[in-house]
Amino acid sequence: MREGYPSISDEIVDPIERDEDGFIANTCARWAGRERSIAALVKALGGSRDDGPAMYAHGPPVSGKTSIVREVMLRSERPHAFVSCATEHSARLLYEAIAEELTPYLMECSEFLREASAEQVKKAMKCDRYSDLVEILRTHLPASPSARACYVVVDEAQRMLQWRGEPVVSALLRLGELSCRKVIVIFIGEQGWDTFCSVAGTTPYEGVYFPAYSKDELRFILLRERPMDADEMMYNGFLGNMLGTFAATCRNLRELRATLTPLWMQYIKPYDAAIARGETPPEPRQLYAALNAKRAPAKVQDRANEREREGTTSRRDKPNVHTGLTVPLSAAALALGRGEWPVAQDVAGSGAGGRLDFEIPRLTKFLLLAAFLCSHNNDDVDKRLFGGQIEGHVARTSRTDRNAGERERAAAAEAAVDTRRVFKLERLIAWFHFITRSTCDEHGAEVADLEEELLSADVFMQISSMTQLGLLSINRGSAMEGGLYQCNVSRDLAEKLAQNLGVNLPTYLRYV
Amino acid sequence: MAHISNIHPRQCMIRTSRPQSASPTMTPVDAPRAFGADADSVKTGVFVRRRAEDGTRDDDAVARGTTRRPARRSDAPSFERVLKNEREFSREGRARACAAAWEDLDARCQAVADDAHGEAFRRVEDFVRRCGSEIGDGTTSVVGFDKVPSGVVLAGGVNSDDHEETFAALTRSLRRTGEAHCALLRSRDLKARGSGTGGGGLSVAFGVILRQLDRDGRHWGGKSMRAVRRWYAEASRETPETLGDVERGVDGGSPGPLAIRNVDDGNEEAIASGVGAKKRARGGMDSSAASPSTRRTRRRAAKENVVVDDEDDGDDDWFPIVRGKKCPVVIVVEDTESFDARVLDSFLRSISEYASRVPVVVLLGLATSVSSLQGMLPASTAALLDARAFQLWSPGRMMEAVQERVLLSPELAPAFGSEVLSLLHTRFKEHDFSLAAVRRALHLLTLTHFMTEPLSAVLPLLAKDVSEACADGEDSDDEYGDAIDQFVRSLGESELEYARMKHGIGRRDGEDSSHSNVRDDLCAALRDVYRLRRRWELSLRCIQVACVATEEKVKKIATTKLADLLLDASRTGYFSGVDAGPKGRGGPGDSLIKLACARVCDEFSTAEIGNVIKSMLKFLDDDEVMRSSEGSELRFLLSRIEEGAFNEVDAQLREAQAASATTVREYPTEDPKVAKLSEEEEKRRAIELLLANRKRRGGAGGGFSSAMTPGKTHNLTSDGGLVLPHSPVRGRSAPAPLAIADAPESEPSKALALVPRESMQSTAVSAAANEFCDILRAIARKYASRPPESLPASGIFVVTDVECVRAALQASPRLALENTLTDPSEILACSCCRFDNATARHRVPASLPDAALAYRLLARFGEQAPIYDWFQIFCECKSFGAARPGDINAARGTGTFGLPREKLWELQARFTRAVAELEFLGIARPYQKGRKRVEYMVRTAFPLDKLARDAHGSARPTERPLAIAER
């Protein structure tokens, strides 16, 4: 049984009904910058015995929707079921979860459930379909007009739009009506209700909006969450510096927390060292300057990397504190998490000299390059490039139109930023052969066994591997029946591969 | 990289040990050819072969509650006779030796893999342990901060079969710690269950996880994180069990981490009749309260928990079941990139929702890089991960370790020849980057060698360390020699004759090669194999140490690797020319040694040379002969360096060098110190300056470094002055020291004026450097120039035949199909169907089989052929020989295409069958264009006829242009 619900037989005093303003003030004290949203939510909830239509709390990610709704429901001690469509990823699981969450309250309300054995309770609460849920609610919830309302909170509601099959949104909106009980559904989602209108066919009674945190709100929240041993003034100065850099590109509290925690450790190091030496501690400005100070790499390998990096990036020194640190799962963020400092910013073409982050077979590199060219070049390019190799091919005569060249250049420029084309396996293999042989000829490599290798089963297995890894994808059809492939290789990776293999990519990349 | 095959030794043996065309008296030379010829044209490497689960049970095993162990890999295969009179025990000896050799080789490769990932695995375990301790502290249960501790395990290479082994090993390793619940999730688990994308995939994923976590089967029906939470609550509530609790019939161990099997229901009765099952039923697990499906899942769980009879290698699969304590749930995602992005997103979201209630640690295995994961996940989901990165060894590094620690080892018998090593390396680099594929190739090579080499039974004797002390106190060398003597004495006449003919044993000038001579020579050759191989290995290690030291000194990024040196030096003659004269054309390894010596002379101080010597002595001390010869010389040199015997000379040289470098435009003084320098030191100084100048100008300087050796100095000098006869005339960029040589002695100031102002280093070419270089050259000349392949009777213990790998692992089935259909004359052994018959190049012979005829006609059409036209030409070709033109004219009007109806029906049936065969082979597929119902047959892959012609270099005519031109 869920703890916290007052007994049904007791005289229940609802905290909101008792002191609404105090309730709002207390909640706002915990959630900074959410005053308007909290007040709107509490007012929309109304009295504990009031019946009403569904509600919808919406706003951008990490704006406190879920946490605030959950806390309001818990502190108000109103019976509720809290389910998330991220976890309950199908209608059946959702109904089952609602029934499971409401079980403690229903056992309080229903005499039958209180006296039944565990097996009987399990059987009575079995909920596979919507009708089961309606029946459970109708059977076990009190029907008296003075009964308390029961709330069903559905988090990540926008995911329901992707579910195929029964219309879950509209069904949940009619839950109270069909069960003839006071059941209020609260949806929580990121988009506005407009996205649900076509599916639900109705508009919720109340919409509560949770805006994104402003810079000051972020600073206030982060300052309150500072480490236990951190001085408030110093941490405030640290936040001022950091938010000045990060707030323009990142207002996600999770990302900021993840970045600021290890950064603070680096930031405070000179301060602690000075204190330990008995010297005058440096000022925040000096600490920030120390954080951005460059350190000379120690190893020979690092020096070499540094030299290579200098060749590809601008000569101007970039600060160590950069926006790339807040990008989740980026190489910089991971390195910072490991305690490395300074962390270089991820720049395009970081694999200087065609060095890749991972190892792939040589023929696979050619395959990926071929796929990239297939997806960026028009079919006409094939005829021009391969025409000389094909017997009986007659080259097209020269153009008579004077503006044709310009038009072609414009089309190429347009195609360079345009979508990628799908291609057949035959075309991929033809390009693969063409590039591989051309490169081997250019480099004077031995081509004795090359032809047989190019036709070996390994090549086709490597295509399969690339498809598994997501570097290629089958757009239409299946691989067995001549499906169309799509290349997911980025331009950066293609350029690295070309550099690695010694292929002059612009020679082949004609677009049209 | 792709799943090539898991060829079981028995499969190989069955396939390869019965060459049908090989006669019983087949010579060993013919045997591999027969093997290659009889291999299936659709190569075995194409298909994924996995060992089926050994579902057979004997009654005793069931009664004991155990399953029968499948046959082990090391079981000895049975070999065919390769010599005419080869005896039975000889064949058995080969088979046993083969099994032992492969077991040893496999264990060594596995040891490398274990060592490679050991450190990363330990870090992952520490990470999981830390997460577990935080759970105990309650520090992770922060409301609104539902971050999922996750580790991004970067494998750094694209190969799925290695990934499978690596992540299975990681899962095993985590389970064995007993501090975490662990489950392995693979993308194919989701795909195999027909889920695809959306919610279904997530349900299956959680189902798979629960089936591994829940050993009792109570929660196997769970499809969401809520079910995992229920299971976790139960698992952490239960009291700890003693392992091997007989009463519940559940042992504290599991048969394996990947036991996600759907055991067939047909065996349930047998299981139910077992003792353990009855006890479980009495314990209430099969009570009527549970539904039939629940009872079934519980039975399955109990069946999987039946302990495998553990005698030898069962410890590998054992792990404790954690109950009654709160420890993290680790979910290892093997191939993250292969997952559907939406499923992965929902999966991580689900875990995050329950992060405060179920402590889950997600380990995401990535083959490529973190950026691919970034591309898959939305930023909001990625922000939920509290990620740490763990880097495993890249495949290339693993391969290097295998080359250095396994393939170079003298304890490995058979050794692998240069061609084999090159092929393995090339295949690895270009095709799959898969260590598993390398191991398969090694297995195949080993098996083939033992199958075809009649004397290979001796190999286990050659893999022993001669110097290793015996337990019984006897001289190990004698025992080693006795064992080889005994083996040679036991050889029959046919084997001795084979040794004489094949390996050239016993051939002496002017003497008839009797069997006794063969025996003596074979014995002598085999006795020295281990020693020579070990010296070769140690010499390579010494050379590599010297090369790396010199390369690091000149700040080269890419240093010489032992794996590369192994590939190069295994060629006969690589180091052969080290002792060749200045005009001598040595092997390719000469330049390496010369360069290293030049750098030592140019860049190294005496103390640094001492450090290199210390590193080399570690290797040289391993062999008695090397220790007593080059080792003692190096040790003597080191002692003199440490005593400071070279200090005075070096100081003088440095002083003189500094003086000459700074006294530019000054006349030489009659400094008594300089005057005391010997004539030889003057020459050396001049050469050093020359080299420094060369190097400053961009020349390598290595070509002159050989002149530094004492023996060569006389060749370079004449008339007491410094003459460099081999230096090229370079015009303006001619080396400055030439001016020194050409300058008259009366004008020393001019010579000094050309001395470079800036000296390279404050080091000097000392006698220590010269001596060191001499010893290094001696090591290269005496030991490194003798790879295993160059030793006598190397055919016995060196694998040189790579054709089996080429034939079995480099499959090109489509090319083979198209070639065969285009020109079936080789298979049919007839001349009428030959494709390259110049007289009939445009004629399609009627004698061709229907499928081949249809294919050749289809090739004429190009990418696609209208069915009607195709059939018409088919009929014309087939009826060309059957009916004369006159007959056709006579029969015109009687049927379509002027053929009699019966003939037409027959041809129609044959054509339909031929087309169906082509479709079945995957060469063509039907296609209907538009509503006009014009049916075409389309070639499913690009036409290979042109490429096939290029590949074989034959002058086959192009009947139609490439399809790509027609589009």
Coordinates of N, CA, C and O in Angstrom, one line a residue, chain B residues 276 417 514:
Chain B
G276 N 15.1 -32.8 -9.5 CA 15.0 -31.4 -9.1 C 13.7 -30.8 -9.4 O 13.1 -30.1 -8.6
G417 N 55.3 -19.1 -42.3 CA 56.2 -18.5 -43.3 C 55.9 -17.1 -43.7 O 54.8 -16.5 -43.3
S514 N 72.1 -42.4 -48.2 CA 71.5 -43.6 -47.6 C 70.5 -43.2 -46.6 O 70.5 -42.0 -46.2

